[in-house]
Amino acid sequence: MQLALDEAWKYQFLTYPNPAVGCVILDKNKQILSIKAHEKAGCEHAELNAIKTALQNLNPKLIIPNEPNLAHEFICKNHNNLLKDALAFVTLEPCNHQGKTPPCARLFAKLKFKKVFIGTKDENDLASGGALFLKQNGVKVQMGILENKAKELIKPFIKWQNGTFKLFKLALSMNGSMLGKIVSNELSRTYAHKIRSVIDILAIGGQTIRKDRPILDSRLCSSKAPNLCIFSKQNLDSFDKEIPLFKVKERKIYTQLPKNTKFIMYEGGENFFKTFKDEMDMFLIFQSSILNTSKSLCVNAKFKPLYKSTFNDDNYGIYELLND
Amino acid sequence: MQLALDEAWKYQFLTYPNPAVGCVILDKNKQILSIKAHEKAGCEHAELNAIKTALQNLNPKLIIPNEPNLAHEFICKNHNNLLKDALAFVTLEPCNHQGKTPPCARLFAKLKFKKVFIGTKDENDLASGGALFLKQNGVKVQMGILENKAKELIKPFIKWQNGTFKLFKLALSMNGSMLGKIVSNELSRTYAHKIRSVIDILAIGGQTIRKDRPILDSRLCSSKAPNLCIFSKQNLDSFDKEIPLFKVKERKIYTQLPKNTKFIMYEGGENFFKTFKDEMDMFLIFQSSILNTSKSLCVNAKFKPLYKSTFNDDNYGIYELLND
């Protein structure tokens, strides 16, 4: 289950508005066949992704269509009982409804899985019922495996459903400086650009705009630039319109958060961080392997890491703020 | 091999004067049976450690003695061909000589391993010849697996053999401050104390002694406190003798590095780091998940990470300095 959780965290935020979900499939001898996650809304669910990979590991000649509905249909017809008595670990209860993709619970039952271990229950009325369906169709179910960690993983998803999820992105050098220019490496910045490409709004301060003259787009993943909300004491008209972010086509710029904004990322410097840190849900912090002589972030904040990993020489982590 | 390397890095420095070595054993169906390392000089080599664990996984009733010579003898008599045709990945060529522990190469041959994959050759005249012995005794050998990484792993060992290995320890907050008091957590400090318990000399600056009044012992691993070399413009007599480090029994204190010092750890603040960074072989850097308002390290240095991991909320890494 820990492997499924770690795989899911790699795609955290990128699955918006869907939950991050991971799935590990083992054969009947408990050997790992696949470790996969839901990577992006509209793409296959973690379960289908893992089942595809497991089948292809068992039969490399099998060519499974990419499109989730076609893949589902193809697998139901061509599984050849290859996954009979297999085991699955899924971080979230498999869905039981036809959304953009067909229900995963039915796939486990159809392929005659022996047992599905589930991290935590799906509280979404529409998609839930997967565990019950599995049990009714001869698949054993064990619920609540590493449940606290499984619940942490879907915190953004829970917030997206019922309110606004706010994420603060920080990029620091090893000594905590936040240069306006490039601090983190290309892989780190690509992950940040992928998040920019799915959020509703990127929140930014007037000070950063004037000082760094940024473009704030998603060029590293060749995706749509985010709409902006600029928090500034000054009127928007007072900004130099030659600053690149104003030249991005089809971008909306707000000065107040529009209604029904469910996912906001905040990017900025020390003052912006101080102003907004206490209303954030999570923090994404990149940290490079470089010491420099620029001014370091000077603020008190104690974090609880939810997930830590690296992009080459950079460390990064997803944190919650701890109250003193 | 990557698993063997990672396991070995966990015990880097602690094996002094021996090399850090990792070993992974797989059964004839390529399933992992054990992942072990050499943990400390005098304790079993990585290979014996991994073979012990593999045998106990296959036969939980087997009770193997702890003492390496007895363990070796016991395994030769009681292996029951359980590891016949097994595979081993070892980061360094298995030794072929009777030192404090019996030769590992003979153990692989005796147990009828099918093949041993080796990271890099042992250049030590005394212990080398393991690969040749294996081949002559019917065990296949493949040399040079992830060789560059295997060579990085034994850099401290190479230096210990031919000169002095210098390690700088830094403990930083997330924004790069170096508080005199506790920055890193207990697990991080325990690892640092374990290193203190094996080094020849701990090098420290007069400024740190006057400011922090430290004890600089190895209490967190209940081991012997290191001898010190104090670099100070002032005479030793000028220090307040009530500072705890002067009260440690059986501690030698030098003001110049004694001859034949093979392993030195440097600990200190910004000025000490600036003075000595360019003559260091490696850096051990702990970094907590806390932002604070203390002064941050202000110096230019670009690092290449050799190994990164975590101790709970702390990150830590072993780095080399990159030249600009």
XYZ file of C-alpha atoms in Angstrom:
648
model
C 0.000 0.000 0.000
C 2.909 2.334 0.713
C 4.067 1.819 -2.891
C 0.572 2.706 -4.144
C 0.504 5.830 -1.949
C 3.961 6.988 -3.104
C 3.024 6.489 -6.741
C -0.163 8.531 -6.259
C 1.686 11.424 -4.556
C 3.834 11.802 -7.690
C 0.716 13.008 -9.486
C -0.762 14.963 -6.572
C -2.572 18.158 -7.752
C -2.244 17.100 -11.414
C -5.398 14.948 -11.218
C -7.620 17.928 -10.331
C -10.648 17.749 -10.034
C -10.164 14.003 -9.477
C -8.480 12.457 -6.433
C -4.871 11.261 -6.546
C -5.103 7.457 -6.480
C -2.456 4.742 -6.640
C -2.814 1.034 -7.379
C -0.418 -1.915 -7.038
C -1.238 -5.307 -8.544
C 0.294 -8.597 -7.376
C -0.060 -12.015 -8.951
C -1.438 -14.947 -6.956
C 2.110 -15.639 -5.690
C 2.275 -12.098 -4.288
C 4.826 -10.897 -6.846
C 4.388 -7.275 -7.937
C 3.090 -6.913 -11.499
C 2.503 -3.162 -11.642
C 2.563 0.089 -9.647
C 0.478 2.822 -11.246
C -1.482 5.974 -10.468
C -4.253 8.126 -11.851
C -2.184 10.749 -13.660
C -4.647 13.325 -14.993
C -8.414 13.875 -15.183
C -9.821 12.188 -18.292
C -7.000 9.641 -18.373
C -7.468 6.122 -17.072
C -8.030 5.577 -13.374
C -5.158 4.104 -11.327
C -6.829 0.691 -11.324
C -7.207 0.481 -15.105
C -3.680 1.823 -15.569
C -2.282 -0.833 -13.221
C -4.346 -3.638 -14.766
C -3.175 -2.657 -18.270
C 0.470 -2.732 -17.195
C 0.047 -6.000 -15.282
C -1.538 -7.715 -18.302
C 1.176 -6.408 -20.605
C 3.839 -7.685 -18.186
C 2.239 -11.142 -18.281
C 1.675 -11.071 -22.044
C 3.963 -8.579 -23.829
C 2.138 -9.282 -27.119
C -1.097 -7.781 -25.813
C -1.757 -4.361 -27.376
C -4.323 -2.533 -25.245
C -5.974 0.638 -26.612
C -5.090 3.930 -24.904
C -8.574 5.405 -24.675
C -10.010 4.326 -21.274
C -13.422 3.124 -22.537
C -11.859 1.100 -25.344
C -9.175 -0.246 -22.980
C -11.843 -1.343 -20.485
C -13.838 -3.115 -23.186
C -10.741 -4.732 -24.719
C -9.542 -6.046 -21.350
C -12.944 -7.542 -20.515
C -12.771 -9.526 -23.758
C -9.062 -10.434 -23.836
C -7.885 -10.941 -20.254
C -7.653 -14.738 -20.692
C -7.897 -15.162 -16.913
C -4.308 -13.899 -16.642
C -5.237 -11.989 -13.468
C -7.450 -14.677 -11.921
C -6.748 -14.766 -8.160
C -4.560 -11.648 -8.392
C -4.428 -9.127 -5.540
C -4.786 -5.346 -5.746
C -3.891 -2.546 -3.339
C -5.815 0.652 -4.098
C -5.441 3.824 -2.036
C -9.104 4.793 -2.527
C -12.223 2.627 -2.861
C -12.599 1.726 -6.550
C -15.382 3.638 -8.271
C -18.657 1.983 -9.151
C -20.079 4.409 -11.678
C -19.708 5.239 -15.330
C -18.052 8.649 -15.470
C -15.634 9.633 -18.217
C -14.237 6.128 -17.701
C -16.043 2.856 -16.872
C -16.307 1.604 -13.256
C -13.129 0.040 -11.897
C -14.911 -2.196 -9.378
C -16.519 -4.119 -12.253
C -13.149 -4.651 -13.873
C -11.704 -6.322 -10.746
C -14.797 -8.575 -10.532
C -14.786 -9.420 -14.230
C -11.096 -10.393 -14.109
C -11.774 -12.581 -11.034
C -9.369 -10.855 -8.647
C -9.091 -12.755 -5.370
C -8.878 -9.764 -3.035
C -8.743 -5.973 -3.165
C -7.099 -4.074 -0.289
C -8.413 -0.519 0.014
C -6.821 2.476 1.768
C -9.941 4.466 2.527
C -13.627 4.636 1.628
C -14.883 6.881 -1.158
C -17.355 9.285 0.477
C -18.483 10.598 -2.905
C -22.120 9.479 -3.238
C -21.926 9.205 -6.985
C -18.799 7.049 -7.310
C -18.976 5.033 -4.076
C -20.286 1.522 -3.585
C -17.256 -0.137 -5.182
C -16.406 -2.228 -2.121
C -19.971 -3.500 -1.823
C -20.078 -4.347 -5.521
C -16.820 -6.297 -5.201
C -18.078 -8.313 -2.233
C -21.356 -9.075 -4.000
C -19.370 -10.350 -6.967
C -17.045 -12.742 -5.205
C -14.015 -10.497 -4.618
C -12.783 -10.269 -1.024
C -12.302 -6.736 0.275
C -10.215 -5.397 3.143
C -10.792 -1.734 3.934
C -8.649 0.734 5.926
C -5.090 -0.278 4.983
C -2.770 2.612 6.018
C -5.993 4.579 6.262
C -4.534 7.768 7.792
C -2.035 8.065 4.961
C -4.743 7.275 2.395
C -6.872 10.065 3.879
C -3.959 12.539 3.739
C -3.545 11.732 0.052
C -7.118 12.783 -0.803
C -7.237 15.939 1.348
C -6.989 18.179 -1.740
C -9.793 16.180 -3.411
C -12.064 16.519 -0.365
C -11.451 20.277 -0.378
C -12.063 20.542 -4.144
C -15.480 18.977 -3.605
C -16.579 21.205 -0.757
C -14.657 24.437 -0.989
C -11.388 25.954 -2.153
C -8.019 24.227 -1.894
C -5.110 26.643 -1.519
C -1.538 25.597 -2.280
C 1.534 27.788 -1.744
C 4.554 27.086 -3.941
C 7.999 28.007 -2.644
C 11.315 27.508 -4.433
C 14.311 27.889 -2.140
C 18.053 27.520 -2.360
C 19.705 25.313 0.277
C 20.112 28.390 2.473
C 16.519 29.467 1.947
C 16.925 32.313 -0.503
C 14.191 32.945 -3.077
C 15.846 34.440 -6.099
C 13.491 36.027 -8.569
C 15.329 34.137 -11.270
C 15.617 30.384 -11.560
C 16.164 28.614 -8.233
C 14.910 25.130 -8.968
C 15.895 22.863 -11.841
C 13.938 22.114 -15.005
C 12.236 18.967 -13.687
C 11.036 20.846 -10.596
C 9.789 23.724 -12.700
C 8.066 21.352 -15.121
C 6.067 19.857 -12.243
C 5.132 23.399 -11.140
C 4.112 24.276 -14.711
C 1.947 21.143 -14.898
C 0.161 22.291 -11.747
C -0.257 25.779 -13.257
C -1.902 24.146 -16.283
C -4.678 22.534 -14.206
C -5.451 25.102 -11.475
C -8.350 27.563 -11.618
C -6.284 30.580 -10.591
C -2.660 31.478 -9.915
C -2.473 34.062 -7.117
C 0.442 36.472 -7.220
C 1.509 39.703 -5.538
C 2.104 43.077 -7.159
C 5.611 43.237 -5.697
C 6.730 40.044 -7.480
C 5.292 41.293 -10.756
C 7.142 44.589 -10.608
C 10.408 43.054 -9.405
C 10.625 39.825 -11.432
C 8.551 40.798 -14.509
C 7.470 37.140 -14.900
C 5.426 35.438 -17.622
C 3.777 32.867 -15.310
C 2.790 30.437 -18.013
C 3.018 26.642 -18.435
C 5.579 26.585 -21.255
C 7.630 23.685 -19.803
C 4.691 21.336 -20.322
C 3.381 23.126 -23.412
C 0.020 23.735 -21.786
C -2.411 26.567 -21.252
C -1.208 29.401 -19.031
C -3.244 29.884 -15.849
C -5.599 32.763 -15.200
C -4.233 35.139 -12.600
C -5.432 36.910 -9.524
C -3.137 39.827 -8.705
C -3.156 40.963 -5.082
C -1.845 44.510 -5.072
C -2.511 47.759 -3.273
C -2.051 49.486 -6.585
C -4.541 49.618 -9.424
C -3.954 47.120 -12.257
C -3.635 50.063 -14.661
C -0.485 51.206 -12.875
C 1.502 48.096 -13.948
C 3.824 48.274 -16.931
C 1.862 46.447 -19.634
C 5.143 45.318 -21.200
C 5.595 42.818 -18.359
C 5.324 39.416 -20.134
C 2.427 38.029 -18.066
C 0.109 40.691 -19.565
C 0.943 39.517 -23.090
C -0.313 35.940 -22.600
C -3.287 35.316 -24.895
C -6.657 34.149 -23.591
C -5.623 34.825 -20.012
C -8.063 36.330 -17.565
C -6.667 38.587 -14.872
C -8.617 39.233 -11.700
C -7.944 41.424 -8.693
C -10.307 39.492 -6.465
C -10.815 35.722 -6.365
C -13.797 34.852 -8.582
C -16.583 32.679 -7.129
C -16.435 28.895 -7.516
C -12.656 28.881 -7.522
C -11.779 25.423 -6.215
C -8.027 25.198 -6.707
C -5.673 28.163 -6.270
C -1.886 28.114 -6.284
C -0.061 31.026 -4.619
C 3.436 31.987 -5.757
C 5.452 34.811 -4.327
C 8.148 36.127 -2.051
C 8.607 36.596 1.670
C 5.877 39.176 2.225
C 3.357 37.266 0.127
C 4.199 34.103 2.095
C 3.767 35.893 5.439
C 0.439 37.365 4.381
C -1.156 34.156 3.174
C 0.586 31.232 4.904
C -2.062 30.800 7.613
C -4.899 30.343 5.127
C -3.065 27.744 3.010
C -4.065 24.061 2.920
C -0.699 22.788 1.718
C 2.758 23.950 0.686
C 4.829 22.678 -2.218
C 8.481 23.440 -1.444
C 11.372 22.902 -3.832
C 14.885 23.166 -2.479
C 18.049 23.167 -4.544
C 21.561 21.921 -3.665
C 23.056 25.409 -3.865
C 24.174 27.813 -1.158
C 24.292 31.459 -2.169
C 24.638 34.899 -0.682
C 21.158 36.195 -1.496
C 18.817 37.147 1.309
C 17.127 34.133 2.870
C 13.481 33.761 3.772
C 13.119 35.095 7.313
C 9.851 33.898 8.846
C 8.778 31.381 11.474
C 6.936 28.316 10.184
C 7.051 24.667 11.171
C 5.973 22.130 8.591
C 4.735 18.553 8.621
C 5.919 16.715 5.498
C 3.191 14.652 3.807
C 5.408 13.513 0.946
C 9.058 14.014 0.047
C 10.961 13.208 -3.088
C 13.602 14.564 -5.426
C 13.893 15.919 -8.959
C 17.547 15.162 -9.680
C 19.580 17.470 -7.414
C 16.511 19.285 -6.065
C 14.554 18.091 -3.055
C 10.858 18.763 -2.975
C 8.125 18.113 -0.493
C 4.422 18.615 0.067
C 3.781 19.998 3.541
C 1.127 21.164 5.938
C 1.764 24.025 8.341
C 1.979 22.934 11.971
C 0.435 25.195 14.573
C 2.778 26.058 17.406
C 22.448 -3.120 -7.655
C 20.814 0.223 -6.903
C 19.182 -1.373 -3.849
C 22.582 -2.665 -2.706
C 24.135 0.792 -3.197
C 21.350 2.569 -1.291
C 21.614 0.111 1.589
C 25.380 0.649 1.762
C 25.058 4.466 1.805
C 22.916 4.200 4.943
C 26.059 3.046 6.769
C 28.502 5.333 4.963
C 31.311 6.579 7.276
C 30.208 4.177 10.064
C 32.214 1.290 8.555
C 35.546 3.153 8.920
C 38.232 1.939 8.249
C 36.344 -0.576 6.088
C 34.517 0.301 2.872
C 30.734 0.764 2.793
C 29.408 -2.291 0.948
C 25.891 -3.445 0.117
C 24.639 -6.851 -0.992
C 21.310 -8.050 -2.398
C 20.518 -11.759 -2.730
C 17.917 -13.187 -5.098
C 16.682 -16.753 -5.322
C 16.958 -18.713 -8.572
C 13.590 -17.230 -9.651
C 15.032 -13.710 -9.230
C 12.929 -12.896 -6.176
C 14.677 -10.742 -3.572
C 15.620 -12.641 -0.408
C 17.671 -9.989 1.402
C 19.132 -6.469 1.143
C 21.968 -5.907 3.592
C 25.111 -3.845 4.159
C 28.347 -3.914 6.089
C 27.334 -1.845 9.108
C 30.480 -1.432 11.205
C 34.098 -2.598 11.230
C 34.363 -5.939 13.022
C 30.757 -6.851 12.248
C 29.884 -9.218 9.424
C 30.585 -8.153 5.853
C 27.615 -7.199 3.680
C 27.738 -10.564 1.924
C 27.606 -12.643 5.108
C 24.902 -10.358 6.508
C 22.793 -10.797 3.353
C 23.378 -14.573 3.218
C 22.331 -14.931 6.876
C 19.114 -13.016 6.261
C 18.375 -14.886 3.025
C 18.799 -18.266 4.733
C 16.627 -17.203 7.646
C 13.941 -16.021 5.221
C 13.987 -19.430 3.536
C 14.134 -21.358 6.819
C 12.887 -19.284 9.771
C 13.889 -22.096 12.163
C 17.585 -21.622 11.375
C 19.377 -19.907 14.259
C 22.695 -18.529 12.957
C 25.341 -17.313 15.441
C 26.038 -13.578 15.564
C 29.822 -13.712 15.666
C 31.051 -13.577 12.024
C 33.531 -16.497 12.226
C 31.008 -18.758 13.924
C 28.286 -17.639 11.496
C 30.508 -18.436 8.532
C 31.325 -21.900 9.869
C 27.693 -22.617 10.805
C 26.415 -21.604 7.345
C 28.978 -23.783 5.570
C 27.671 -26.782 7.526
C 23.946 -26.031 7.585
C 23.037 -24.297 4.321
C 21.248 -27.401 2.968
C 21.691 -26.092 -0.570
C 18.978 -23.500 0.124
C 20.924 -20.913 -1.885
C 22.000 -23.207 -4.707
C 21.720 -21.272 -7.996
C 20.979 -18.040 -6.136
C 22.174 -14.663 -7.458
C 24.021 -11.937 -5.577
C 24.592 -8.247 -6.309
C 27.558 -6.866 -4.360
C 28.707 -3.248 -4.684
C 32.389 -4.197 -4.181
C 34.297 -7.331 -5.219
C 33.889 -9.887 -2.414
C 37.015 -10.298 -0.300
C 39.211 -13.334 -0.639
C 41.222 -13.165 2.570
C 40.844 -14.062 6.203
C 40.733 -10.779 8.092
C 38.622 -10.260 11.198
C 35.988 -12.211 9.276
C 36.373 -15.138 6.834
C 36.509 -14.574 3.054
C 33.122 -13.885 1.460
C 34.092 -15.224 -1.973
C 34.479 -18.723 -0.512
C 31.039 -18.514 1.042
C 29.379 -17.814 -2.340
C 31.285 -20.742 -3.888
C 30.540 -23.120 -1.007
C 26.809 -22.331 -1.190
C 26.860 -22.923 -4.979
C 25.645 -19.482 -6.038
C 24.957 -19.335 -9.769
C 26.226 -15.818 -10.431
C 27.637 -12.839 -8.558
C 27.210 -9.348 -10.039
C 29.872 -6.926 -8.805
C 29.804 -3.113 -8.798
C 33.536 -2.464 -8.882
C 36.851 -4.230 -8.391
C 38.612 -4.265 -5.036
C 42.006 -2.605 -5.603
C 43.188 -3.587 -2.140
C 46.013 -6.113 -2.726
C 45.323 -7.962 0.467
C 41.590 -8.540 0.069
C 41.292 -8.707 -3.733
C 41.076 -11.775 -5.935
C 37.503 -12.607 -4.969
C 36.198 -12.512 -8.545
C 38.961 -14.822 -9.766
C 38.316 -17.249 -6.906
C 34.602 -17.305 -7.741
C 35.230 -18.050 -11.426
C 37.722 -20.796 -10.572
C 35.112 -22.361 -8.348
C 32.205 -22.490 -10.747
C 30.421 -19.214 -9.906
C 29.771 -16.869 -12.835
C 30.911 -13.288 -12.312
C 29.846 -10.062 -13.995
C 31.930 -7.041 -13.061
C 31.198 -3.310 -13.457
C 27.463 -3.097 -12.720
C 26.629 0.602 -12.037
C 30.378 0.954 -11.673
C 30.513 4.757 -11.403
C 28.066 4.700 -8.519
C 29.934 1.809 -6.911
C 33.149 3.826 -7.155
C 31.497 6.895 -5.573
C 30.417 4.720 -2.658
C 33.983 3.713 -1.795
C 35.598 7.142 -2.239
C 35.960 7.582 1.547
C 37.526 4.093 1.798
C 40.046 4.863 -0.957
C 41.001 8.065 0.860
C 41.292 6.278 4.226
C 43.801 3.905 2.655
C 46.005 6.550 1.072
C 45.531 9.753 2.992
C 43.039 11.731 5.044
C 39.321 11.845 4.373
C 37.686 15.106 5.463
C 33.942 15.375 6.031
C 32.104 18.596 6.899
C 28.850 18.256 8.828
C 26.238 20.986 8.470
C 22.834 21.115 10.156
C 20.508 23.691 8.629
C 16.933 24.804 9.044
C 14.820 24.953 5.873
C 15.927 28.569 5.421
C 19.558 27.728 5.998
C 20.101 28.982 9.515
C 22.560 27.179 11.778
C 21.326 27.615 15.296
C 23.815 26.784 17.990
C 21.077 24.778 19.668
C 19.299 21.811 18.199
C 18.460 22.188 14.502
C 18.101 18.585 13.399
C 16.001 15.861 14.991
C 17.144 13.005 17.213
C 17.561 10.459 14.410
C 19.728 12.893 12.451
C 21.821 13.677 15.517
C 22.156 9.978 16.362
C 23.677 9.340 12.927
C 26.070 12.255 13.505
C 26.978 10.877 16.942
C 27.645 7.435 15.425
C 30.065 9.074 13.011
C 31.701 10.958 15.909
C 32.223 7.600 17.630
C 34.313 6.167 14.763
C 36.334 9.161 13.481
C 39.942 9.853 14.447
C 39.406 13.530 15.164
C 36.550 16.021 15.358
C 37.727 19.434 14.130
C 36.046 22.459 15.617
C 36.540 26.225 15.743
C 37.198 28.364 18.799
C 34.240 30.596 17.964
C 31.742 27.696 18.164
C 33.220 26.587 21.483
C 32.882 30.019 23.062
C 29.417 30.668 21.634
C 27.707 27.280 21.932
C 29.652 25.784 24.873
C 29.117 22.283 23.432
C 29.987 18.853 24.827
C 30.700 17.234 21.419
C 30.316 13.653 22.571
C 28.517 10.562 21.199
C 25.878 10.252 23.922
C 23.000 9.488 21.518
C 24.675 6.200 20.561
C 26.251 5.621 23.994
C 29.723 5.496 22.489
C 33.105 6.996 23.067
C 33.415 10.755 22.572
C 35.792 11.777 19.778
C 39.180 13.390 20.310
C 39.162 17.025 19.277
C 41.293 19.354 17.249
C 40.492 22.956 18.128
C 41.357 25.520 15.469
C 41.589 28.859 17.227
C 43.698 31.989 17.077
C 43.629 32.002 20.853
C 45.627 29.782 23.152
C 43.791 26.741 24.571
C 44.441 28.074 28.066
C 42.242 31.079 27.336
C 39.068 28.941 27.051
C 36.715 28.642 29.986
C 37.463 25.146 31.296
C 33.867 24.860 32.526
C 32.751 24.396 28.899
C 31.426 20.789 28.871
C 33.715 19.481 26.103
C 36.734 19.942 28.411
C 35.121 17.727 31.053
C 34.866 14.622 28.842
C 37.077 11.849 30.266
C 39.807 10.161 28.223
C 39.531 12.780 25.491
C 42.616 14.103 23.799
C 42.534 17.704 22.613
C 44.915 18.885 19.911
C 45.495 22.274 18.357
C 47.108 20.806 15.243
C 46.046 17.689 13.362
C 48.165 14.760 14.591
C 49.977 12.610 12.020
C 48.255 9.513 10.615
C 44.835 11.036 11.001
C 42.747 9.276 8.345
C 39.212 10.392 9.064
C 38.315 13.885 10.302
C 34.867 15.373 10.691
C 34.565 19.160 10.767
C 31.666 20.814 12.573
C 31.136 24.528 12.830
C 29.439 27.695 11.727
C 29.621 29.992 8.735
C 33.198 31.169 9.151
C 34.511 27.670 9.831
C 32.662 26.436 6.731
C 34.112 29.233 4.591
C 37.633 28.538 5.842
C 37.656 24.806 5.243
C 35.075 24.017 2.537
C 37.578 23.848 -0.302
C 39.704 21.178 1.353
C 36.771 18.898 2.205
C 36.175 15.560 0.480
C 32.479 15.361 1.301
C 29.696 17.203 3.107
C 26.988 15.696 5.286
C 24.074 18.126 5.345
C 20.972 17.755 7.489
C 18.039 20.041 6.788
C 14.940 20.355 8.944
C 11.353 21.228 7.961
C 11.394 24.462 9.924
C 11.627 28.080 8.778
C 12.884 30.525 11.382
C 14.119 34.085 11.701
C 17.738 33.311 12.642
C 20.529 34.404 10.362
C 21.010 32.079 7.393
C 24.266 30.719 6.058
C 25.516 33.272 3.534
C 28.155 31.702 1.297
C 28.384 30.515 -2.297
C 28.674 26.745 -2.784
C 27.185 24.382 -5.326
C 26.869 20.738 -4.353
C 26.558 17.436 -6.170
C 24.399 15.022 -4.166
C 25.860 11.500 -3.900
C 23.095 10.176 -1.691
C 19.886 11.637 -0.289
C 17.501 10.318 2.290
C 15.403 11.363 5.251
C 15.325 10.930 9.017
C 11.618 11.475 9.686
C 10.935 15.175 8.984
C 14.612 15.980 8.314
C 16.213 15.639 4.910
C 19.862 14.704 4.766
C 22.330 14.233 1.993
C 25.960 13.382 1.340
C 27.468 15.824 -1.134
C 30.606 16.779 -2.977
C 31.446 20.405 -3.701
C 31.175 21.312 -7.370
C 33.760 23.668 -8.763
C 32.269 26.598 -10.639
